[in-house]
Coordinates of C-alpha atoms and ligand atoms in Angstrom, one line a residue:
Chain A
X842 CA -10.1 4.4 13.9
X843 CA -6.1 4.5 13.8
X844 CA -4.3 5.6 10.7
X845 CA -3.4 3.3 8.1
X846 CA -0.6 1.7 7.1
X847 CA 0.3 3.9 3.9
X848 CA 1.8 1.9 1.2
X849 CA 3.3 4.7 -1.6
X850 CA 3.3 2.6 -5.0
X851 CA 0.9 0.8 -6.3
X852 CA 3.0 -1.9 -8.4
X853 CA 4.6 -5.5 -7.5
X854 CA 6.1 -4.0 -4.3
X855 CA 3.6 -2.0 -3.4
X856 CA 0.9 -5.4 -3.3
X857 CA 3.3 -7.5 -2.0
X858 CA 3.2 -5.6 1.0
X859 CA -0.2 -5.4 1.5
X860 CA -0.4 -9.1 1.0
X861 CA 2.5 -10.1 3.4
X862 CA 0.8 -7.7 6.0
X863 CA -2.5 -9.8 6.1
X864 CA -0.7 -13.0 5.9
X865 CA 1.4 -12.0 8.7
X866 CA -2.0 -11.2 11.2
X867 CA -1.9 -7.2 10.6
X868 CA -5.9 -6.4 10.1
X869 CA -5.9 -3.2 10.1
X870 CA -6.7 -0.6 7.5
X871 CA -4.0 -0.4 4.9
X872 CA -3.8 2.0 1.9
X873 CA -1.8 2.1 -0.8
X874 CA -1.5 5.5 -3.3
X875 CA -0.3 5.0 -7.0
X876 CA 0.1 7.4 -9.1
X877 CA -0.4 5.2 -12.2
X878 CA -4.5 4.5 -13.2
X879 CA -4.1 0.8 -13.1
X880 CA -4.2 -1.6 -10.4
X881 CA -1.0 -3.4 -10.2
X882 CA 0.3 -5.2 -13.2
X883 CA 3.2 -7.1 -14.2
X884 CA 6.0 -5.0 -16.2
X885 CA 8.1 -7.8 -17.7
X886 CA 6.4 -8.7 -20.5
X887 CA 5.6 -4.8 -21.5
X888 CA 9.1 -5.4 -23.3
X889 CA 8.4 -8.9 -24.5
X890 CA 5.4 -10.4 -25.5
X891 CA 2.6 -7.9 -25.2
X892 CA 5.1 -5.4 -27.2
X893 CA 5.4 -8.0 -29.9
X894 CA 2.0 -9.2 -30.0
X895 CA 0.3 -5.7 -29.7
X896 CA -2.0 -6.6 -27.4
X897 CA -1.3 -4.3 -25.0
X898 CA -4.0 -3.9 -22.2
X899 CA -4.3 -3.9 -18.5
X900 CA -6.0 -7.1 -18.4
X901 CA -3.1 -9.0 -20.0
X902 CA -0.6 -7.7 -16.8
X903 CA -2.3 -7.7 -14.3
X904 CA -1.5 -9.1 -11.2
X905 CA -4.4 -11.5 -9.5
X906 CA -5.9 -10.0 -6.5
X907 CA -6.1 -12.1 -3.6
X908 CA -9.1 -12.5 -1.0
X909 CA -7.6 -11.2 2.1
X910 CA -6.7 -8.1 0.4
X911 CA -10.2 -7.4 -0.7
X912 CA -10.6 -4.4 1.9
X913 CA -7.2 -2.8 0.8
X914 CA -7.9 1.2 -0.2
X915 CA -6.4 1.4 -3.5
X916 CA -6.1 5.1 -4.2
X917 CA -5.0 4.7 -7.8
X918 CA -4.3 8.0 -9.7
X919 CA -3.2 9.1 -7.0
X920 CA 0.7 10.8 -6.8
X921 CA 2.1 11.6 -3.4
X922 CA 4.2 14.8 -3.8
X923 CA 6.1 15.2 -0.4
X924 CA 6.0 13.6 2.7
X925 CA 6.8 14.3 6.8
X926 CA 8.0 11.4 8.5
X927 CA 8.6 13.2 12.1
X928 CA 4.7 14.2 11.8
X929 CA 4.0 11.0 9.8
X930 CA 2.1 12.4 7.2
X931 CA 2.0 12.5 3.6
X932 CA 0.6 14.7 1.0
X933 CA -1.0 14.1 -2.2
X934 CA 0.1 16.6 -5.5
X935 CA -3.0 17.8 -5.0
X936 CA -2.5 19.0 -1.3
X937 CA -4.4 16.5 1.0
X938 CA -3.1 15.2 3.7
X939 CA -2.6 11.5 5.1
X940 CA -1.9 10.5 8.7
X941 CA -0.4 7.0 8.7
X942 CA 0.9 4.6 11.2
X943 CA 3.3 3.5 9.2
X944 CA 5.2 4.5 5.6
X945 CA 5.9 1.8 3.2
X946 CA 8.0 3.0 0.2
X947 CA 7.1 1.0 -2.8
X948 CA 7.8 3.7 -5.5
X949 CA 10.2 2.0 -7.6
X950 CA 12.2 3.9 -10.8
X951 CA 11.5 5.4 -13.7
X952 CA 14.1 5.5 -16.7
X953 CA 16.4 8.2 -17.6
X954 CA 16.2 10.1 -20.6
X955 CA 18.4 10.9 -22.9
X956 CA 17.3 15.0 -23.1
X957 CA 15.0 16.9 -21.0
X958 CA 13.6 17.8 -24.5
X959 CA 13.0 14.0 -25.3
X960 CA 10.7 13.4 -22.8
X961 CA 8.0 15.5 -25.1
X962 CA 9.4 15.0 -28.2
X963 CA 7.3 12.9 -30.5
X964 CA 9.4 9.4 -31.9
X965 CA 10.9 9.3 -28.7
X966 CA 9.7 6.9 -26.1
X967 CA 10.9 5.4 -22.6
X968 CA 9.8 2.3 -21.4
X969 CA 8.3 1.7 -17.6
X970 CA 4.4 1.6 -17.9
X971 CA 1.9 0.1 -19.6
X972 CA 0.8 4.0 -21.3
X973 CA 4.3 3.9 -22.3
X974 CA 4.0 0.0 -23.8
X975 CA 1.0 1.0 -25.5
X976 CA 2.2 3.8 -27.2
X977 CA 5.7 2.5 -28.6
X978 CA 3.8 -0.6 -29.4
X979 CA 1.4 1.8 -32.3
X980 CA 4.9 3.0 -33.2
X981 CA 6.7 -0.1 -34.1
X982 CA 5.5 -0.6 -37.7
X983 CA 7.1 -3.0 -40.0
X984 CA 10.0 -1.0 -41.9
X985 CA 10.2 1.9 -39.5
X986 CA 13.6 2.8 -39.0
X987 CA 14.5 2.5 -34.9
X988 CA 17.4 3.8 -33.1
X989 CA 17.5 2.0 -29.4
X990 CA 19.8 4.4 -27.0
X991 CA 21.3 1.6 -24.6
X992 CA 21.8 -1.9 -24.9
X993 CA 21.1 -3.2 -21.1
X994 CA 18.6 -5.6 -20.9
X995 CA 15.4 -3.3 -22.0
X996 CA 17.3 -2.2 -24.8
X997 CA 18.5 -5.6 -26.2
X998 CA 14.6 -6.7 -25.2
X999 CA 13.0 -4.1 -27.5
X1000 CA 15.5 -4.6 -29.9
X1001 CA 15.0 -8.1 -30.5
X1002 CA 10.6 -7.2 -30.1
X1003 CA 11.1 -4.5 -32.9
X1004 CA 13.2 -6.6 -34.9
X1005 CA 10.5 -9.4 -35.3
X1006 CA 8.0 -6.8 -35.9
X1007 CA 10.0 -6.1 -38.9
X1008 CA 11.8 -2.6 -37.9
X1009 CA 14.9 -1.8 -38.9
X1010 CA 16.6 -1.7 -35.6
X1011 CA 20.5 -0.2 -34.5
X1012 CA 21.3 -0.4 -31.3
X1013 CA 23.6 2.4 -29.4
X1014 CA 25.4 1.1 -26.1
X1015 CA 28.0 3.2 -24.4
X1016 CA 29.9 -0.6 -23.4
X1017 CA 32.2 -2.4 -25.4
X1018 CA 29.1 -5.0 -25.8
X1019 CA 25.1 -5.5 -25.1
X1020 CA 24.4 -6.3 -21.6
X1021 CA 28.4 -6.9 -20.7
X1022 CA 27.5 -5.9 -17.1
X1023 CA 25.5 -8.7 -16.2
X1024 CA 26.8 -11.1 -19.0
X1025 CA 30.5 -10.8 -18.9
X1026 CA 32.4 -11.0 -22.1
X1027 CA 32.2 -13.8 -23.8
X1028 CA 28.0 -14.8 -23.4
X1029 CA 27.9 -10.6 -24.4
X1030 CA 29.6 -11.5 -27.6
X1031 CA 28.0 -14.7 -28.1
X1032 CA 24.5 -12.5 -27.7
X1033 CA 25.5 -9.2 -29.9
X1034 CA 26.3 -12.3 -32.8
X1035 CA 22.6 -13.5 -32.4
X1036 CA 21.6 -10.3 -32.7
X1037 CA 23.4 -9.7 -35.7
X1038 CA 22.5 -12.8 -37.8
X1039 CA 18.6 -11.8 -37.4
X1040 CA 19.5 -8.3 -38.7
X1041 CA 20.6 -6.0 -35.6
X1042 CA 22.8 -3.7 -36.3
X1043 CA 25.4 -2.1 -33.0
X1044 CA 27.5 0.9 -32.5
X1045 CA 28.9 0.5 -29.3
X1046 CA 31.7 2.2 -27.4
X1047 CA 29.6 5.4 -28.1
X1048 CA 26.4 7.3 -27.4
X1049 CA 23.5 9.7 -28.5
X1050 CA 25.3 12.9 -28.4
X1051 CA 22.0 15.1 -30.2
X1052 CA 19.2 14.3 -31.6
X1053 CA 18.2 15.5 -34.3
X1054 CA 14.7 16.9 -35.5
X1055 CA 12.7 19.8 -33.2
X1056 CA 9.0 18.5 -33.3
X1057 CA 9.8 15.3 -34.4
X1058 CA 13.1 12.4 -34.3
X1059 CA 14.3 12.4 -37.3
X1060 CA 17.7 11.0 -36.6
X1061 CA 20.1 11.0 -33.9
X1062 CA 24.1 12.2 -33.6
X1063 CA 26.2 9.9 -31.8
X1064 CA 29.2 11.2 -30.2
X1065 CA 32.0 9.6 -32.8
X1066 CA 30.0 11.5 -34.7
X1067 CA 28.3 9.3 -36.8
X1068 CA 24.3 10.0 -37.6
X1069 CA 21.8 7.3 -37.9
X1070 CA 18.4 8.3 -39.1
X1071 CA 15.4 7.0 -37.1
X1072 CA 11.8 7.9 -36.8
X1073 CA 11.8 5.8 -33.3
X1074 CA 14.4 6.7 -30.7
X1075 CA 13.6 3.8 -27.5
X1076 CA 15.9 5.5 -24.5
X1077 CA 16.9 2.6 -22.6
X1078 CA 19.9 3.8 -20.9
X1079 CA 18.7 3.3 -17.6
X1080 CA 16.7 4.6 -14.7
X1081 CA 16.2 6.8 -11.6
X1082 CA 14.9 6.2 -7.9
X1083 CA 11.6 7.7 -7.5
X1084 CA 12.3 9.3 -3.8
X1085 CA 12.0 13.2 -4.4
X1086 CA 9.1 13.1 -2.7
X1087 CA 10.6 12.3 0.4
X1088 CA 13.3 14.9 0.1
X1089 CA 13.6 17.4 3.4
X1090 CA 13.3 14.4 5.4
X1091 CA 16.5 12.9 7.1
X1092 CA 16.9 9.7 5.0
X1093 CA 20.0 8.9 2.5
X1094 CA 18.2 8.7 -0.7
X1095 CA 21.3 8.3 -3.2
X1096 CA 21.1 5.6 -5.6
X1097 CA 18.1 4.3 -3.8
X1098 CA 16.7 5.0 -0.3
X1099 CA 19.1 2.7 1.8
X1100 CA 17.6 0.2 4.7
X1101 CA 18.6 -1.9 7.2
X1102 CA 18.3 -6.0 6.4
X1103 CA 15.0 -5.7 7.8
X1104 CA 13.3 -3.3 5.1
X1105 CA 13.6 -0.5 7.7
X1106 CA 14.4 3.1 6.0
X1107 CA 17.5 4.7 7.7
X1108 CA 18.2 7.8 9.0
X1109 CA 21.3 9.4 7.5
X1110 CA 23.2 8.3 10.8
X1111 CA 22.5 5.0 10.1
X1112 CA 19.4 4.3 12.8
X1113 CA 16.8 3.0 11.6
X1114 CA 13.0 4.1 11.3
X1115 CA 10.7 2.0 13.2
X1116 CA 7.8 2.7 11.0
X1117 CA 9.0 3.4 7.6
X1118 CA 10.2 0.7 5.4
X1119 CA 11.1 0.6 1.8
X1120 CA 10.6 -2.5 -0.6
X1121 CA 11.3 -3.5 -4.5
X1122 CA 13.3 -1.7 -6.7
X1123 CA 13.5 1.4 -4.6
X1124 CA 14.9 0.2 -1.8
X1125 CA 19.0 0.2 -1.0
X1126 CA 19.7 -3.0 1.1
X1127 CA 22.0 -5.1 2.7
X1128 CA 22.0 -8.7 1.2
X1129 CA 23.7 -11.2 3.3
X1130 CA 25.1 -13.1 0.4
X1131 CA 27.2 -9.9 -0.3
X1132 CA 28.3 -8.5 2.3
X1133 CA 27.2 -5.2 4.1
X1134 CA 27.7 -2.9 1.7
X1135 CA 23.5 -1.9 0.8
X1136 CA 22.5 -2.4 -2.7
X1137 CA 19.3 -1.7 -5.1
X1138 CA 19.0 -4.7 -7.3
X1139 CA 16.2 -4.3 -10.0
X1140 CA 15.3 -7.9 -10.7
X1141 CA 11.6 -9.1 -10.6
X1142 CA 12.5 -11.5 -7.8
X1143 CA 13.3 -8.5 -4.9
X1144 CA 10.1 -6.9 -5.0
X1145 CA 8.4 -9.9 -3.5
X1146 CA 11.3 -10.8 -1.3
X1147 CA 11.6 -7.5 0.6
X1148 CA 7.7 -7.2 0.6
X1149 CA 7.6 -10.2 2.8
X1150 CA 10.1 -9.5 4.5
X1151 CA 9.0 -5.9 5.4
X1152 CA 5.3 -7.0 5.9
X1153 CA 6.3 -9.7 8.1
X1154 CA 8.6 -7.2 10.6
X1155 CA 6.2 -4.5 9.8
X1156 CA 3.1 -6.4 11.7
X1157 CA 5.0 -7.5 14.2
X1158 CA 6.1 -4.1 15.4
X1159 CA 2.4 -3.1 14.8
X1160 CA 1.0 -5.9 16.7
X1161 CA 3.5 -5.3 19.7
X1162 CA 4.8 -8.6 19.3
X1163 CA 8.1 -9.5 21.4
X1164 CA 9.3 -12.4 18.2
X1165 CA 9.9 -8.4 16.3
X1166 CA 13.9 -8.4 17.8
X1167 CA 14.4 -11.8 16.3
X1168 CA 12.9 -11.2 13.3
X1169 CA 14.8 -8.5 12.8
X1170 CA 18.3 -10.2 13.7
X1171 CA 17.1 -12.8 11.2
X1172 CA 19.5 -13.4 7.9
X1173 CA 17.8 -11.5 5.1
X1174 CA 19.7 -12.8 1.9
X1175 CA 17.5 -13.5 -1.1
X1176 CA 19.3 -14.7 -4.4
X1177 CA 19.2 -12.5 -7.0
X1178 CA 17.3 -14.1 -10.1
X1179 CA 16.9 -12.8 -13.6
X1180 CA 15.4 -13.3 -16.8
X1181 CA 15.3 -12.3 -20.4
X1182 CA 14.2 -13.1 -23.3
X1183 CA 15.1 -12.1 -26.7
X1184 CA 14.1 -14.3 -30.1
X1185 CA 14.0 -17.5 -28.8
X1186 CA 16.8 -16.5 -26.8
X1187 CA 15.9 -17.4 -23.0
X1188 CA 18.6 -16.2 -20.8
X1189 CA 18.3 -17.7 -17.1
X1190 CA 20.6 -16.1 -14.1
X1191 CA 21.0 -16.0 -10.4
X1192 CA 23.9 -14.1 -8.2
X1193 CA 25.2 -11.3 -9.4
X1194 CA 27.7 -12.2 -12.5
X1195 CA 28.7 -8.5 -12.5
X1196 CA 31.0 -8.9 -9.8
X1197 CA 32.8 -11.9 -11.0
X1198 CA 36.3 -11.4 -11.9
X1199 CA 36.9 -14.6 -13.7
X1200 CA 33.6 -15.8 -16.2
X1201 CA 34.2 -19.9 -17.1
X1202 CA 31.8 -22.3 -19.9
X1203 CA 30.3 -24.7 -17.7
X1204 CA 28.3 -26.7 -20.0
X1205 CA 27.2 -26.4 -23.3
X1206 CA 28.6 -24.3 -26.5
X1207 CA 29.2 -21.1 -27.5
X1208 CA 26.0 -19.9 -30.0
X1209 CA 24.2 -22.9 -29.0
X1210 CA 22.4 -23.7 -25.3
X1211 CA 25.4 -23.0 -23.0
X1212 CA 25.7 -21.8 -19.0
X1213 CA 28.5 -19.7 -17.9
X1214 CA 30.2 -19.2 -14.3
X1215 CA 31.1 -16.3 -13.2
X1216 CA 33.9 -16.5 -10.1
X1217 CA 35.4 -14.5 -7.7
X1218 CA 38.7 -16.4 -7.0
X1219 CA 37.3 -20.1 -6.8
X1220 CA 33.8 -18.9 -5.3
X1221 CA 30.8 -19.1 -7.6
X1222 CA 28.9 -15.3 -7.9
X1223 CA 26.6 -15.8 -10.4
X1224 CA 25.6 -18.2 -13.4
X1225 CA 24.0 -17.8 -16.4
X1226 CA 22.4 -20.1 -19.0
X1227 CA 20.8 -19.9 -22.7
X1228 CA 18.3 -22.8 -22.6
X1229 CA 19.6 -25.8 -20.0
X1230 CA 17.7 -25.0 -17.2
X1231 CA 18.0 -27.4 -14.9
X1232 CA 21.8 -26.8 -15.7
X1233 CA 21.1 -23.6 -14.7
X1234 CA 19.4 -24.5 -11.4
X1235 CA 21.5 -26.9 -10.1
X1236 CA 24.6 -24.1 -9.4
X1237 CA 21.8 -22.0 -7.7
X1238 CA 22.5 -23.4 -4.3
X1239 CA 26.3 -22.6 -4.3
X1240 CA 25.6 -18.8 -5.8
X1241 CA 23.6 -18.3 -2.9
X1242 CA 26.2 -19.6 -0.4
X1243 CA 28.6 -17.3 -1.6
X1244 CA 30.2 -14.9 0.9
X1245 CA 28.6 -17.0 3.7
X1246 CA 28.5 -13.6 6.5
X1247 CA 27.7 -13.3 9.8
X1248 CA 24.0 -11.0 9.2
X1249 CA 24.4 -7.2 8.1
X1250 CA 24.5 -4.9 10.7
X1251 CA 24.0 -1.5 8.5
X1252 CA 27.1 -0.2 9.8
Chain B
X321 CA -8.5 -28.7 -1.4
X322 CA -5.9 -26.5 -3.2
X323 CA -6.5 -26.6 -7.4
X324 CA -4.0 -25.7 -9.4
X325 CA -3.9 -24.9 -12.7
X326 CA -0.7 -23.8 -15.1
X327 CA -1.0 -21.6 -18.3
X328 CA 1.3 -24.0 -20.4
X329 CA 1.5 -21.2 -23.3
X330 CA 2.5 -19.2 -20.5
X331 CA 5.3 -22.1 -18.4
X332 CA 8.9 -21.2 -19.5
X333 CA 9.8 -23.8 -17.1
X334 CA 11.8 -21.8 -14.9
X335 CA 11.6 -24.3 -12.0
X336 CA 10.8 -20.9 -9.7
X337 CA 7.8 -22.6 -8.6
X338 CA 9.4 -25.9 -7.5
X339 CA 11.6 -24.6 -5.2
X340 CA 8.5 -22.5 -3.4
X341 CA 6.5 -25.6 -3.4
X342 CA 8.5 -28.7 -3.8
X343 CA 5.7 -31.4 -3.0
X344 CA 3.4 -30.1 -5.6
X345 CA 5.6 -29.3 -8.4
X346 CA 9.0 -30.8 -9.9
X347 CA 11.0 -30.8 -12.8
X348 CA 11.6 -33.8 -15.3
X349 CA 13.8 -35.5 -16.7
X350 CA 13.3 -33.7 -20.0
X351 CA 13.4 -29.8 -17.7
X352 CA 9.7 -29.8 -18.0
X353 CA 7.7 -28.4 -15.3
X354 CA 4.9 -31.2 -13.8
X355 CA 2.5 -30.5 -11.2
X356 CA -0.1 -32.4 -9.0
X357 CA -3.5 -30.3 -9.6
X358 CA -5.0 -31.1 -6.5
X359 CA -3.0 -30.5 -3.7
X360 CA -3.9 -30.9 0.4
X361 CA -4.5 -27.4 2.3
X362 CA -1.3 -27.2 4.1
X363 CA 0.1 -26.9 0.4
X364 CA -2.0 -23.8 0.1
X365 CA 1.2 -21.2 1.5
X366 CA 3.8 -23.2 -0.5
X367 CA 1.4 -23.0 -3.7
X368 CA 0.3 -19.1 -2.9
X369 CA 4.2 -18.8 -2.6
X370 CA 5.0 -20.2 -6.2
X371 CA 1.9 -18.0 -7.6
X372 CA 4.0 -14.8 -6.3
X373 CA 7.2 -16.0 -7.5
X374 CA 6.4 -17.3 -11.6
X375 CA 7.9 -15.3 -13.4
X376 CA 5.7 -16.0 -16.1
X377 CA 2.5 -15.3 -13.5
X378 CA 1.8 -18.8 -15.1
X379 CA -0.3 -20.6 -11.9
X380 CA -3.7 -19.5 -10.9
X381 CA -5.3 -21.4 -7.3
X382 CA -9.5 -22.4 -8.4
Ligands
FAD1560 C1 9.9 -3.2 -19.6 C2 10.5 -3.9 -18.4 C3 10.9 -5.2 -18.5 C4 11.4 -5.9 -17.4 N1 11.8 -7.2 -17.5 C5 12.3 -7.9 -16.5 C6 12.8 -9.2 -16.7 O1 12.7 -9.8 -17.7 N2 13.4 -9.8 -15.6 C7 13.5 -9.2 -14.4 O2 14.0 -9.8 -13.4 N3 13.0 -7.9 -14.2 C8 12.4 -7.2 -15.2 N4 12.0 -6.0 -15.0 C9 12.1 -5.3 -13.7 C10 10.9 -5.5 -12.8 O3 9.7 -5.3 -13.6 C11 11.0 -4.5 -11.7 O4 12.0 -5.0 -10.8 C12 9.7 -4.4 -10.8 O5 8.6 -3.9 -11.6 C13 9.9 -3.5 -9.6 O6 8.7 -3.4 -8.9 P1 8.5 -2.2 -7.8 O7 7.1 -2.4 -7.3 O8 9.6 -2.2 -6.9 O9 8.6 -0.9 -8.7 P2 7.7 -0.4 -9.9 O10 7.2 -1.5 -10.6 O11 8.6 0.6 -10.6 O12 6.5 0.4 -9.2 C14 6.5 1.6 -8.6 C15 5.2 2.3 -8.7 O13 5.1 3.5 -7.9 C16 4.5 4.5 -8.6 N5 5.0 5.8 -8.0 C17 6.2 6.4 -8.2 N6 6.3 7.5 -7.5 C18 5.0 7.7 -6.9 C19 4.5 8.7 -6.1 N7 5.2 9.8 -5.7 N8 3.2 8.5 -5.7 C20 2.4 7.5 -6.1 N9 2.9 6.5 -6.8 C21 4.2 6.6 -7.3 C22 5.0 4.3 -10.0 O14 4.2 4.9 -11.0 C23 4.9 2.8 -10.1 O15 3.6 2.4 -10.5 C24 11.5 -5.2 -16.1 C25 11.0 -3.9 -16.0 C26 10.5 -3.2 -17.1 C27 10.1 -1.8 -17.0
SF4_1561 S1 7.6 -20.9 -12.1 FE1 6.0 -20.5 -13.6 S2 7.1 -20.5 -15.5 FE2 8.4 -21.5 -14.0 S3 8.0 -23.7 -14.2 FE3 6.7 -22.9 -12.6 S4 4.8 -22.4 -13.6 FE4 6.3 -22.6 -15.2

């Protein structure tokens, strides 16, 4: 029997794959390797509702499986440590080796910690995995006092969870203001407010500079010197590629291992692999709406996007199929669509307001429902509602016009 | 015969799902998502397309 297609990462990118594969006529064997126990599950809501309602179990998360990947080897518990893409190989941490026919990179990030010391240190918690859900969740008792280190969207998501759960919660951004990246100004402020009036405190501008206790967080030391004491510190200040284990091999891993617009992993002179693709958060790729320059975008959405767009190529190239140069050339430009929720805050965006130079009120109030558009000169980038939907939806189309490019060539 | 069913403690009514599969679901008047529960097979892609892409992993296919 040939080798399998090996799928590294066992998460939404990594089944994705495996589904788009069968979909797309590929029947032969396909593994995937994860080196988390569970079959794949569904992240979002580890900082939402199954943190809040303390129900935190596989079963809640996970993903459905589908029929036609009933014959998919899941090898879960499984890490791979390195991996030889001239010999096509990859090895397990605990020294077996896998020939494939072809690599699919589906290993996502894991967040960045504050210390190397906090990653053992008890109080302190990251937040990326169910284990890790589980485990913050039994920590979040009503009065505890908790320090949240960054206030991106995980941050201001567990801050608003703790909050309900009756915490005392400060949040520590180094921005002027929560989430001002992806927000802009003005919906930033409107959010930190909201915050505020259900008992949030902020220092922002600053950041953890020590914390304090040795077996145990007892406080932390911010760098204006200030000290906050906490028996929680969340570090939510945000994450790292998980590509070490393809170090030694000639790819350009930094900030995310880059690809062409068909999911194909590049060499560092810019050629592409023929049979090594990377999908989800991992990946480092050209989008058609902006341009050529390759870019990781962590939203829920891309996972599933480049997964079927990788799968799709993928068996092609497998089954020798002569559609595989078209399919390559096609335009690969999926909008960019995020969520969050907070209270009965329910942010809804698509594009990417963090490039906008100009943010305008399209509809709507300030501290009320309200959708914001965020420009570059006069072309729409991104919006971004509280509540009003629909309001929402209807400026989708023209955020995904923007920047209307001939298809990436990777340089 | 596709079925469809929606977790409505789940639905945030993100519309995702109406843009993968226009003919079985739409918005209202009121932003509410409403679907058709029965759908014909050449719906199934469309409808196994708006399973992968609600973000509240609200639809399940019976
Ligand atoms: C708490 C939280 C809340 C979120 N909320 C939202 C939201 O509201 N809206 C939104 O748009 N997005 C949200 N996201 C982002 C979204 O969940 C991610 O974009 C998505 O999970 C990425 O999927 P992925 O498959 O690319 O990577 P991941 O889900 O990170 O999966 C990668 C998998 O690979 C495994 N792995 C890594 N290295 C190896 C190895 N060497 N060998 C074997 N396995 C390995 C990892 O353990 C992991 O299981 C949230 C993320 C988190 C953590
Ligand atoms: S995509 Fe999911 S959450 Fe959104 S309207 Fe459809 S079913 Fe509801």
């Amino acid at each position: 029997m040939s080798d399998p297609v090996v799928i590294v990462g066992a998460s939404l990118g990594g089944l994705r794959t495996a589904e788009a594969l069968r979909r797309s006529g590929y029947a032969g064997p396909v593994t995937v390797f994860g080196d988390e126990p569970h079959a794949p599950y569904n992240r979002p809501p580890l900082s939402k509702d199954v943190l809040a309602g303390g129900e935190v179990t596989h079963a809640a998360v996970a993903f459905p499986q589908r029929a036609a990947t009933a014959d998919v080897l899941w090898r879960l518990g499984t890490r791979i440590g390195s991996a030889d893409l001239e010999r096509r190989r990859v090895r397990t941490a605990d020294g077996e080796e896998v020939g494939y026919r072809a690599l699919v990179v589906a290993t996502g990030l894991r967040p960045k910690r504050l210390f190397p010391r906090t990653a053992a240190l008890a109080g302190a918690f990251a937040l990326r995995t169910l284990d890790d859900a589980g485990e913050l969740s039994a920590a979040l008792t009503p009065g505890t006092r908790v320090v949240i280190a960054g206030s991106g969207f995980v941050g201001c998501e567990v801050a608003a969870t703790a909050r309900q759960l009756g915490c005392e919660v400060t949040v520590v951004g180094s921005s002027g203001l929560p989430m001002l990246g992806p927000l802009g100004e003005a919906l930033a402020e409107d959010l930190m407010e909201r915050h505020e009036q259900r008992g949030v405190s902020f220092h922002m501008g600053t950041h953890v500079a020590e914390v304090i206790g040795r077996d145990l967080v007892e406080g932390v030391r911010l760098a204006d010197g200030s000290e906050l004491a906490c028996q929680v510190l969340v570090e939510a200040i945000g994450s790292v590629h998980n590509t070490e284990w393809l170090s030694g091999n000639d790819v350009d891993a930094d900030l995310g291992l880059r690809t062409d617009s068909a999911m194909r992993v590049l060499r560092v002179d810019g050629s592409p692999w023929p049979d090594v693709f990377a999908v989800g958060d991992v990946a480092r790729f050209p989008n058609a709406i902006y341009g050529d320059t390759p870019a990781s975008i962590e939203h829920w959405n891309i996972p599933t996007e480049t997964a079927k767009r990788a799968g799709r190529v993928l068996a092609l190239q497998l089954a020798g199929d002569p559609g595989l140069a078209d399919a390559v050339a096609e335009r690969f430009a999926p909008i960019p669509s995020f969520w969050s929720d907070q209270y009965d805050i329910r942010l809804l965006a698509y594009g990417l307001p963090a490039l906008a130079d100009r943010v305008e009120l399209l509809a709507g109030r300030r501290g009320e429902d309200c959708v914001y558009g965020y420009f570059v000169g006069a072309e729409l980038v991104g919006v971004c509602g509280i509540g009003m939907r629909s309001e929402v939806m209807r400026h989708r189309d023209e955020v995904s016009r923007y920047g209307q490019l001939p298809i990436g060539e990777t340089d | 015969m596709v079925k469809i069913e929606v977790d409505r403690t789940q639905c945030q009514n993100f519309g995702e799902c109406v843009l993968a599969a226009p003919n079985v679901f739409s918005l209202n008047a009121k932003d509410e998502m409403e679907y058709v529960p029965v759908a014909d097979d050449s719906e199934l892609d469309n409808v196994e397309a708006a399973v992968d892409v609600c973000p509240m992993q609200a639809i399940a296919l019976r």
